[in-house]
């Protein structure tokens, strides 16, 4: 709606001309990079632990060293940056601490893949040389995402960048391990774990992804005659490791079998029938094969009945049990064993395909193999209780509140955590074993035992162990550092609901255990970014977007504003390219409108004039500004970014640029004191609006704000003061301008209905006496392209609007008689439709027989006909 025709100003003061360095078009690529480097070099993102300012701290969820910026990162980083930038402007000592995670399995896989291309393996290099090779890879390829964060505009304190394998964080890891070991919270035990035959390591429960796979369900007969049992399994290959059959102790069908020995097919072993209450007598036959070394439930049965635990596969999923199946892959063995049993007549039933849930490694997607293994574990019960209590007693708030149930579901039902990984890249477990079975855990300031026969545990710790310490290890713990004293606990964790279990719960457990204080005051959970149709982004779907492509095409501000606009707490965020284009258009609108304002002398110099000197438009926009400012503060505090972005876009685009600027054009053209007042008000509005927008769209606002202020009000908008609500409200001015908006909008709608072009001028007579429109006649005429009613004026259309009457002479713009004929014809058709649908809906026989959806459709047609009649009648009435 803004008329971008630029007027030549008269002598309007020092800012009446556009500075030579402000281009006519906004070009993000020419602005963003230089501005970001200026911010970093100036040190505006660096926090001072000695400052007397109140602290505000966010630690970044550390991206993997192997990673690159994806839309999920861009989404959460935009929100974290907006929060930090605002708090910095509010006078807080704001620290947004960056860093990366060493990503044990993912990084080791990358380097092993690289070695494979050279025809080598890590075993060829040996442990020490392989770890050196990983460090080399990290220096050469790792951290690509850090440069991409700069592109996005992340206002992080680069002087405090951390890496989970750096010296300080490694010391923290060793310290915590030692403390937990001494407190009896870390122990070593042989248990069933999730094993990845591809990554060749244990992984925790939360690193297993379940999906429905096509498999097979077979019923097998063990034994013969009355002393036979029938079991069902989807993993026939594990029968080689069966050491019992279990039935429920109260199942009368099998009382005679309890304690008996049953011949295990394809082997020379017999196995006992045991009674165990874990068995569900209503499921299947009520008889269950027990393979303690290859199933977590069977493991517990085996422990209760002191059963042998036979491992029949190696770490690659290859059968090791002696016999004809030895050396076969687990899936090959499955088919071969079923075929052999079928030959013996022991396959009673086969179901293929049998769709069932199967666990896969979250990193390489290989099918997980439950496996008996000696591993290190964390006893989580006391830690999880502390983590749960911190939320229950209000020390930490989860936002939105309805997400707290997910958190409690996890921490209240957590199993002990497998923390050892059979990798070479990571924090090596600080435990040494002696020649006589000695076990010594070594702290960071202790010397490990030496001598013949002593060796360190070969395993490394789960990556989530070190990243769980992130909120305090990055601040210098275990040392008592100024950073730790100033910035712990952190204010808010912004992260996706999908890693509550992976990371959030771990940090809460470690924080309450080590620091005796939860690491966050607030956990703000976001949804996941999806495509414009709400579909998950996946390479297999072909809908993955590289955010760098959109930043290159439309600018980083456009991407950031789009992401913020979709950020409803805890709700998934759909995003499409058209929405980024719309945000680019918003950035362009800010640029063009500000240029126009500067050209017309908008200024921030001097105090605001008294309200008594202001026109109603000036008082209206200042009143609206303070209302929007209060709304914005509320949305920020409640993490309502979508509502925030919507409120700011509506105010800036619609109210400031499309109404206030347009209404002020006539004032600027007249000049005088009224123009001086409006120029100062416009400068104030732009100053505050740009500061309100800055945390979300930092680049375009910086370029415009520094031009507007001329550097006199601060070096950068980054360190400018956050606006304060002055309390100024003017309900009368708001009502007056609302009347103007109503009148202009109604006449515009009528013009559009008649097919007039937006810029097409028509003569009009305005009867505005006794209405608020009297004071705005010149602006109304300009906005509506209405010429004065000269000689020979004959009204062909008359519109009652807002208590006034607008009469138009459309004779030179449209064929009024032809338009009346068209409208009359359309009205007759609508009246006919109304009569037909009304007759049907009053016909009892029709209503009794017609399906409900047919009746509903008729009702909809009737309602549409009624609306058409009202609209067409009004248009005919307006045509004189």
mmCIF file with all atom_site columns, N, CA, C and O in Angstrom, residues 156-171:
data_model
loop_
_atom_site.group_PDB
_atom_site.id
_atom_site.type_symbol
_atom_site.label_atom_id
_atom_site.label_alt_id
_atom_site.label_comp_id
_atom_site.label_asym_id
_atom_site.label_entity_id
_atom_site.label_seq_id
_atom_site.pdbx_PDB_ins_code
_atom_site.Cartn_x
_atom_site.Cartn_y
_atom_site.Cartn_z
_atom_site.occupancy
_atom_site.B_iso_or_equiv
_atom_site.pdbx_formal_charge
_atom_site.auth_seq_id
_atom_site.auth_comp_id
_atom_site.auth_asym_id
_atom_site.auth_atom_id
_atom_site.pdbx_PDB_model_num
ATOM 1  N N  . UNK A 1 156 ? 27.600 -15.374 19.391 1.00 0.00 ? 156 UNK A N  1
ATOM 2  C CA . UNK A 1 156 ? 28.228 -16.184 20.436 1.00 0.00 ? 156 UNK A CA 1
ATOM 3  C C  . UNK A 1 156 ? 29.583 -15.589 20.824 1.00 0.00 ? 156 UNK A C  1
ATOM 4  O O  . UNK A 1 156 ? 30.211 -14.871 20.048 1.00 0.00 ? 156 UNK A O  1
ATOM 5  N N  . UNK A 1 157 ? 30.017 -15.945 22.015 1.00 0.00 ? 157 UNK A N  1
ATOM 6  C CA . UNK A 1 157 ? 31.310 -15.482 22.509 1.00 0.00 ? 157 UNK A CA 1
ATOM 7  C C  . UNK A 1 157 ? 32.393 -16.444 22.026 1.00 0.00 ? 157 UNK A C  1
ATOM 8  O O  . UNK A 1 157 ? 32.681 -17.454 22.661 1.00 0.00 ? 157 UNK A O  1
ATOM 9  N N  . UNK A 1 158 ? 32.984 -16.111 20.882 1.00 0.00 ? 158 UNK A N  1
ATOM 10 C CA . UNK A 1 158 ? 33.968 -17.012 20.277 1.00 0.00 ? 158 UNK A CA 1
ATOM 11 C C  . UNK A 1 158 ? 35.214 -17.163 21.146 1.00 0.00 ? 158 UNK A C  1
ATOM 12 O O  . UNK A 1 158 ? 35.931 -18.165 21.026 1.00 0.00 ? 158 UNK A O  1
ATOM 13 N N  . UNK A 1 159 ? 35.475 -16.217 22.035 1.00 0.00 ? 159 UNK A N  1
ATOM 14 C CA . UNK A 1 159 ? 36.656 -16.335 22.896 1.00 0.00 ? 159 UNK A CA 1
ATOM 15 C C  . UNK A 1 159 ? 36.508 -17.477 23.892 1.00 0.00 ? 159 UNK A C  1
ATOM 16 O O  . UNK A 1 159 ? 37.500 -17.916 24.484 1.00 0.00 ? 159 UNK A O  1
ATOM 17 N N  . UNK A 1 160 ? 35.289 -17.971 24.091 1.00 0.00 ? 160 UNK A N  1
ATOM 18 C CA . UNK A 1 160 ? 35.054 -19.052 25.039 1.00 0.00 ? 160 UNK A CA 1
ATOM 19 C C  . UNK A 1 160 ? 34.672 -20.360 24.346 1.00 0.00 ? 160 UNK A C  1
ATOM 20 O O  . UNK A 1 160 ? 34.128 -21.258 24.980 1.00 0.00 ? 160 UNK A O  1
ATOM 21 N N  . UNK A 1 161 ? 34.947 -20.467 23.053 1.00 0.00 ? 161 UNK A N  1
ATOM 22 C CA . UNK A 1 161 ? 34.590 -21.685 22.312 1.00 0.00 ? 161 UNK A CA 1
ATOM 23 C C  . UNK A 1 161 ? 35.220 -22.921 22.955 1.00 0.00 ? 161 UNK A C  1
ATOM 24 O O  . UNK A 1 161 ? 36.400 -22.919 23.307 1.00 0.00 ? 161 UNK A O  1
ATOM 25 N N  . UNK A 1 162 ? 34.435 -23.982 23.112 1.00 0.00 ? 162 UNK A N  1
ATOM 26 C CA . UNK A 1 162 ? 34.924 -25.200 23.748 1.00 0.00 ? 162 UNK A CA 1
ATOM 27 C C  . UNK A 1 162 ? 34.672 -26.412 22.850 1.00 0.00 ? 162 UNK A C  1
ATOM 28 O O  . UNK A 1 162 ? 33.837 -26.396 21.945 1.00 0.00 ? 162 UNK A O  1
ATOM 29 N N  . UNK A 1 163 ? 35.426 -27.474 23.164 1.00 0.00 ? 163 UNK A N  1
ATOM 30 C CA . UNK A 1 163 ? 35.317 -28.745 22.443 1.00 0.00 ? 163 UNK A CA 1
ATOM 31 C C  . UNK A 1 163 ? 35.361 -29.845 23.499 1.00 0.00 ? 163 UNK A C  1
ATOM 32 O O  . UNK A 1 163 ? 36.166 -29.779 24.434 1.00 0.00 ? 163 UNK A O  1
ATOM 33 N N  . UNK A 1 164 ? 34.491 -30.829 23.390 1.00 0.00 ? 164 UNK A N  1
ATOM 34 C CA . UNK A 1 164 ? 34.369 -31.820 24.465 1.00 0.00 ? 164 UNK A CA 1
ATOM 35 C C  . UNK A 1 164 ? 35.631 -32.646 24.681 1.00 0.00 ? 164 UNK A C  1
ATOM 36 O O  . UNK A 1 164 ? 35.755 -33.326 25.709 1.00 0.00 ? 164 UNK A O  1
ATOM 37 N N  . UNK A 1 165 ? 36.573 -32.583 23.745 1.00 0.00 ? 165 UNK A N  1
ATOM 38 C CA . UNK A 1 165 ? 37.825 -33.318 23.928 1.00 0.00 ? 165 UNK A CA 1
ATOM 39 C C  . UNK A 1 165 ? 38.993 -32.395 24.273 1.00 0.00 ? 165 UNK A C  1
ATOM 40 O O  . UNK A 1 165 ? 40.134 -32.833 24.312 1.00 0.00 ? 165 UNK A O  1
ATOM 41 N N  . UNK A 1 166 ? 38.695 -31.096 24.526 1.00 0.00 ? 166 UNK A N  1
ATOM 42 C CA . UNK A 1 166 ? 39.818 -30.238 24.871 1.00 0.00 ? 166 UNK A CA 1
ATOM 43 C C  . UNK A 1 166 ? 40.276 -30.543 26.297 1.00 0.00 ? 166 UNK A C  1
ATOM 44 O O  . UNK A 1 166 ? 39.636 -31.278 27.047 1.00 0.00 ? 166 UNK A O  1
ATOM 45 N N  . UNK A 1 167 ? 41.396 -29.955 26.672 1.00 0.00 ? 167 UNK A N  1
ATOM 46 C CA . UNK A 1 167 ? 42.039 -30.334 27.930 1.00 0.00 ? 167 UNK A CA 1
ATOM 47 C C  . UNK A 1 167 ? 41.151 -30.080 29.142 1.00 0.00 ? 167 UNK A C  1
ATOM 48 O O  . UNK A 1 167 ? 41.020 -30.922 30.036 1.00 0.00 ? 167 UNK A O  1
ATOM 49 N N  . UNK A 1 168 ? 40.508 -28.921 29.178 1.00 0.00 ? 168 UNK A N  1
ATOM 50 C CA . UNK A 1 168 ? 39.692 -28.578 30.329 1.00 0.00 ? 168 UNK A CA 1
ATOM 51 C C  . UNK A 1 168 ? 38.488 -29.486 30.490 1.00 0.00 ? 168 UNK A C  1
ATOM 52 O O  . UNK A 1 168 ? 38.167 -29.952 31.593 1.00 0.00 ? 168 UNK A O  1
ATOM 53 N N  . UNK A 1 169 ? 37.800 -29.761 29.386 1.00 0.00 ? 169 UNK A N  1
ATOM 54 C CA . UNK A 1 169 ? 36.622 -30.620 29.463 1.00 0.00 ? 169 UNK A CA 1
ATOM 55 C C  . UNK A 1 169 ? 37.004 -32.071 29.734 1.00 0.00 ? 169 UNK A C  1
ATOM 56 O O  . UNK A 1 169 ? 36.276 -32.801 30.417 1.00 0.00 ? 169 UNK A O  1
ATOM 57 N N  . UNK A 1 170 ? 38.147 -32.496 29.223 1.00 0.00 ? 170 UNK A N  1
ATOM 58 C CA . UNK A 1 170 ? 38.610 -33.858 29.510 1.00 0.00 ? 170 UNK A CA 1
ATOM 59 C C  . UNK A 1 170 ? 38.918 -34.014 31.004 1.00 0.00 ? 170 UNK A C  1
ATOM 60 O O  . UNK A 1 170 ? 38.637 -35.062 31.607 1.00 0.00 ? 170 UNK A O  1
ATOM 61 N N  . UNK A 1 171 ? 39.457 -32.975 31.599 1.00 0.00 ? 171 UNK A N  1
ATOM 62 C CA . UNK A 1 171 ? 39.718 -33.003 33.039 1.00 0.00 ? 171 UNK A CA 1
ATOM 63 C C  . UNK A 1 171 ? 38.397 -33.111 33.820 1.00 0.00 ? 171 UNK A C  1
ATOM 64 O O  . UNK A 1 171 ? 38.298 -33.852 34.796 1.00 0.00 ? 171 UNK A O  1
#
